[in-house]
XYZ file of C-alpha atoms in Angstrom:
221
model
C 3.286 11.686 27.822
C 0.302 9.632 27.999
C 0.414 7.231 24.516
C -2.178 7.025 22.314
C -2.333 4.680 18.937
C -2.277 5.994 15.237
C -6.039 4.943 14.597
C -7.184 7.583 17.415
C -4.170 10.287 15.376
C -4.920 10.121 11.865
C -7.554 11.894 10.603
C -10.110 10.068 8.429
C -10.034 10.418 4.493
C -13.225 12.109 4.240
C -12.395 14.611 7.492
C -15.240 16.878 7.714
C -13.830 19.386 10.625
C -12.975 22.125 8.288
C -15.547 22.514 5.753
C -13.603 25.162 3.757
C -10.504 22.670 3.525
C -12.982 19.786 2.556
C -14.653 21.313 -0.019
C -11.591 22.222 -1.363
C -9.900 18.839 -2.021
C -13.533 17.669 -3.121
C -13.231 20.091 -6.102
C -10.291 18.823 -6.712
C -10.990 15.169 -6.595
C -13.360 15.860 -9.520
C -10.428 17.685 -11.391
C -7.649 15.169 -10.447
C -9.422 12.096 -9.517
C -6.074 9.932 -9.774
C -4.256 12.281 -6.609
C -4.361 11.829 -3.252
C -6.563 14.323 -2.393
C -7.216 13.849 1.344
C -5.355 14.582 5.092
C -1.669 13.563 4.608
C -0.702 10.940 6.742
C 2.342 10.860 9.453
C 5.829 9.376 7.228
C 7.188 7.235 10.264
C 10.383 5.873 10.035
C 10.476 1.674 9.589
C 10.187 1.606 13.646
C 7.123 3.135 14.078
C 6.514 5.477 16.903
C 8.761 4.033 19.307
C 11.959 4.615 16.911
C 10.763 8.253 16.722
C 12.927 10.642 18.368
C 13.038 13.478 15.894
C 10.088 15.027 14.715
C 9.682 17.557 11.856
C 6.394 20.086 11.439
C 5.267 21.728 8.405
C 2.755 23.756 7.831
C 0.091 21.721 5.627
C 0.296 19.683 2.015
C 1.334 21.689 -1.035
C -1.314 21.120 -4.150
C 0.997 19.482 -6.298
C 3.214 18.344 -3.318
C 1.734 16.043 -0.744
C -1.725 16.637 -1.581
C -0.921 14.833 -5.097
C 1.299 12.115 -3.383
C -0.221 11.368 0.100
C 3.383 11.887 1.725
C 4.441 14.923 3.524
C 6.864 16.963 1.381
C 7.050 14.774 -1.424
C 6.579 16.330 -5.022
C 7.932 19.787 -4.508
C 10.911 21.540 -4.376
C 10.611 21.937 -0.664
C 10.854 17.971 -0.299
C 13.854 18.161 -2.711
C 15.850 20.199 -0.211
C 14.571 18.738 2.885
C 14.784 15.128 1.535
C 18.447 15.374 0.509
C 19.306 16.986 4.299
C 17.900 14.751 5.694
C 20.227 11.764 4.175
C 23.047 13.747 4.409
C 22.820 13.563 8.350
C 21.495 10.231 8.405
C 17.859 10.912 9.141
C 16.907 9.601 5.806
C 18.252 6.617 3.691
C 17.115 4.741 0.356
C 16.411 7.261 -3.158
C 14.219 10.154 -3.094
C 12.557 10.365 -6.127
C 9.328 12.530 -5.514
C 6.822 9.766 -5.276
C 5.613 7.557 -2.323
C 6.504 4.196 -3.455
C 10.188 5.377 -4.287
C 13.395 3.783 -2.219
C 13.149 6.460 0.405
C 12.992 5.872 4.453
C 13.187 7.884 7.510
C 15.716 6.508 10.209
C 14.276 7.294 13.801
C 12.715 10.542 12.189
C 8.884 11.268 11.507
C 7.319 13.867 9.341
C 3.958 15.988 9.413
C 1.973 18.753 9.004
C 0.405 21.010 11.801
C -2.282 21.228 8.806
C -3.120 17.840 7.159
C -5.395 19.080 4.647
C -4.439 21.000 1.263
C -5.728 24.765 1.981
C -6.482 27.124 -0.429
C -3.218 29.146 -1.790
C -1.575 27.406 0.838
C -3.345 29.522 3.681
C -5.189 27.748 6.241
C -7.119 30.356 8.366
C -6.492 30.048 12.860
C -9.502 27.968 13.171
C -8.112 25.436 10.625
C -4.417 25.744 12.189
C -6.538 25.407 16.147
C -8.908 22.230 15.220
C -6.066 20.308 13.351
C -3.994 20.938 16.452
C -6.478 19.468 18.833
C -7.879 16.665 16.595
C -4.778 15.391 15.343
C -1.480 17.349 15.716
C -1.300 17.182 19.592
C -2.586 13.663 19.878
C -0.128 12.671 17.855
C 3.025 14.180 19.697
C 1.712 12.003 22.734
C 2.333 8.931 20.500
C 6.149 9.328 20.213
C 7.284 8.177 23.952
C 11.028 8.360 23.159
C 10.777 12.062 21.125
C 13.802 14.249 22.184
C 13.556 16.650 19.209
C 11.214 19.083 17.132
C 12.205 20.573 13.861
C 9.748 23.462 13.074
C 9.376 24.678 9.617
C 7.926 28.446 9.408
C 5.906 30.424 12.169
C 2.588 28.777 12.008
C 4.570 24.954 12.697
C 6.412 26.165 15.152
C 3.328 28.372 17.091
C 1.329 25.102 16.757
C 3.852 22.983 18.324
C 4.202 25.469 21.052
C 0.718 25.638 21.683
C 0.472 21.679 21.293
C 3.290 20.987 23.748
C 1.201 22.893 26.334
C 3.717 26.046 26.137
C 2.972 30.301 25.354
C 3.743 31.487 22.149
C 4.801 34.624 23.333
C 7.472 32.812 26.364
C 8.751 30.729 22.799
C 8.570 33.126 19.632
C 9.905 31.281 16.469
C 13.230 32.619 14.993
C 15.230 30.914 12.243
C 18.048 28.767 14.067
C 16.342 28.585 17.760
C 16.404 26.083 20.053
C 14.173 26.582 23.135
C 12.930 23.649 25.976
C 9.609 22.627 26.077
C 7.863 19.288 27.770
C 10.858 17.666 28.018
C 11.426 18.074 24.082
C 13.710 20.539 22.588
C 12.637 22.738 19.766
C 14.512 23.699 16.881
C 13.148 26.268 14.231
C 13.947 27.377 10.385
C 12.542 29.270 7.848
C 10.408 26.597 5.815
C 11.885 25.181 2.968
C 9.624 26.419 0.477
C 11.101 27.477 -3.162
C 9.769 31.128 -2.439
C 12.033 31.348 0.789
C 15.149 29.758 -1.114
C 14.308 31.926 -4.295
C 14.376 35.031 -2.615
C 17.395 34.263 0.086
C 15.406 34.582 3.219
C 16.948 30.519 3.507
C 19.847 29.614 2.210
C 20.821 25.860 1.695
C 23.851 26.305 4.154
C 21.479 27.831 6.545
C 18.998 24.815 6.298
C 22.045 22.764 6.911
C 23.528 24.367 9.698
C 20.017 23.619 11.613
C 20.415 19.907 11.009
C 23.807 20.222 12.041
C 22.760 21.518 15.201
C 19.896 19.075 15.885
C 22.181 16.252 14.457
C 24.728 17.354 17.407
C 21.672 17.611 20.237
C 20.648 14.513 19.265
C 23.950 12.412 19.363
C 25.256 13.646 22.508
């Protein structure tokens, strides 16, 4: 992949692609002017993009999640579940305590969102999904030279990843558990993490776990 720095990856604080999504986190910069309120950043592990070799793709910030932070899953119940996972297989180490400045830190492991802005009832719309991809999402992939691994959380991570890596959606359909080849990367999917999925059983803690034990297998043979 050809590699590309953070500064041309990150979208800007004030990102005007999407004017639905920006108007949205302007209202609520008047209503919670002490939150984040802007694109979520990429949580790199203390390497940078060169210790990166595991990558995991959400769909976009929660409200009170990572739009209230400015970390990706961090303030919600889905960061709870993926947080803990992730130390028990030793992609994560240091105290998770729902805030960015807590103890926590990703070990050869980065984290983001195929949608960096909060959208509205957590839906962003295709165009929203399709510009985030080729602004940011895609660009960003490129930056991670030594990435082996992709974690997809839901459908609409995993069909941007697809589409990102260059691959058909229909060739790589998401199912909970997969693991398809793509660009030299291998692709694992799950049911997000979300409270809804958990509360109604569609994902099951052991099931979350039994995908990390599967990618923490891939990844150490």
């Amino acid at each position: 992949m050809t590699r590309v720095s953070a500064l041309e990856t990150e979208p800007p604080r004030d990102c005007p692609l999407c004017p639905r999504l920006h108007q949205f986190i302007a209202d609520w910069r008047v209503r919670e002017p002490e939150w984040h309120n802007a694109p979520v950043p990429t949580f790199l592990p203390e390497g940078g993009d060169e210790a990166v070799d595991f990558l995991i793709v959400g769909l976009a910030p929660g409200l009170r999640g990572a739009n209230k932070t400015g970390r990706p899953f961090t303030g919600d119940y889905a960061g709870d579940l993926l947080y803990s996972t992730l130390k028990t297989f030793g992609f994560a180490k240091g105290s998770y305590e729902a805030r960015p400045d807590d103890r926590l830190t990703l070990v050869d492991t980065a984290i983001i969102n195929a949608v960096r802005c909060v959208p509205p009832e957590n839906k962003p719309v295709g165009a929203e999904i399709n510009t985030c991809r080729q602004h940011f999402f895609a660009p960003t992939l490129k930056r991670f030279k030594n990435l082996r691994a992709v974690l997809t959380l839901g459908v609409i991570a995993h069909q941007s990843t697809v589409r990102a890596l260059g691959g058909r959606v229909a060739a790589l359909p998401f199912t909970h558990g997969g693991h398809q080849q793509l660009a030299g990367c291998s692709i694992f999917s799950s049911y997000h993490c979300s409270r809804y999925n958990t509360n109604t059983g569609r994902l099951t803690e052991e099931m979350f776990v039994r995908v990390f034990r599967d990618i923490r297998t891939f990844l150490d043979t």
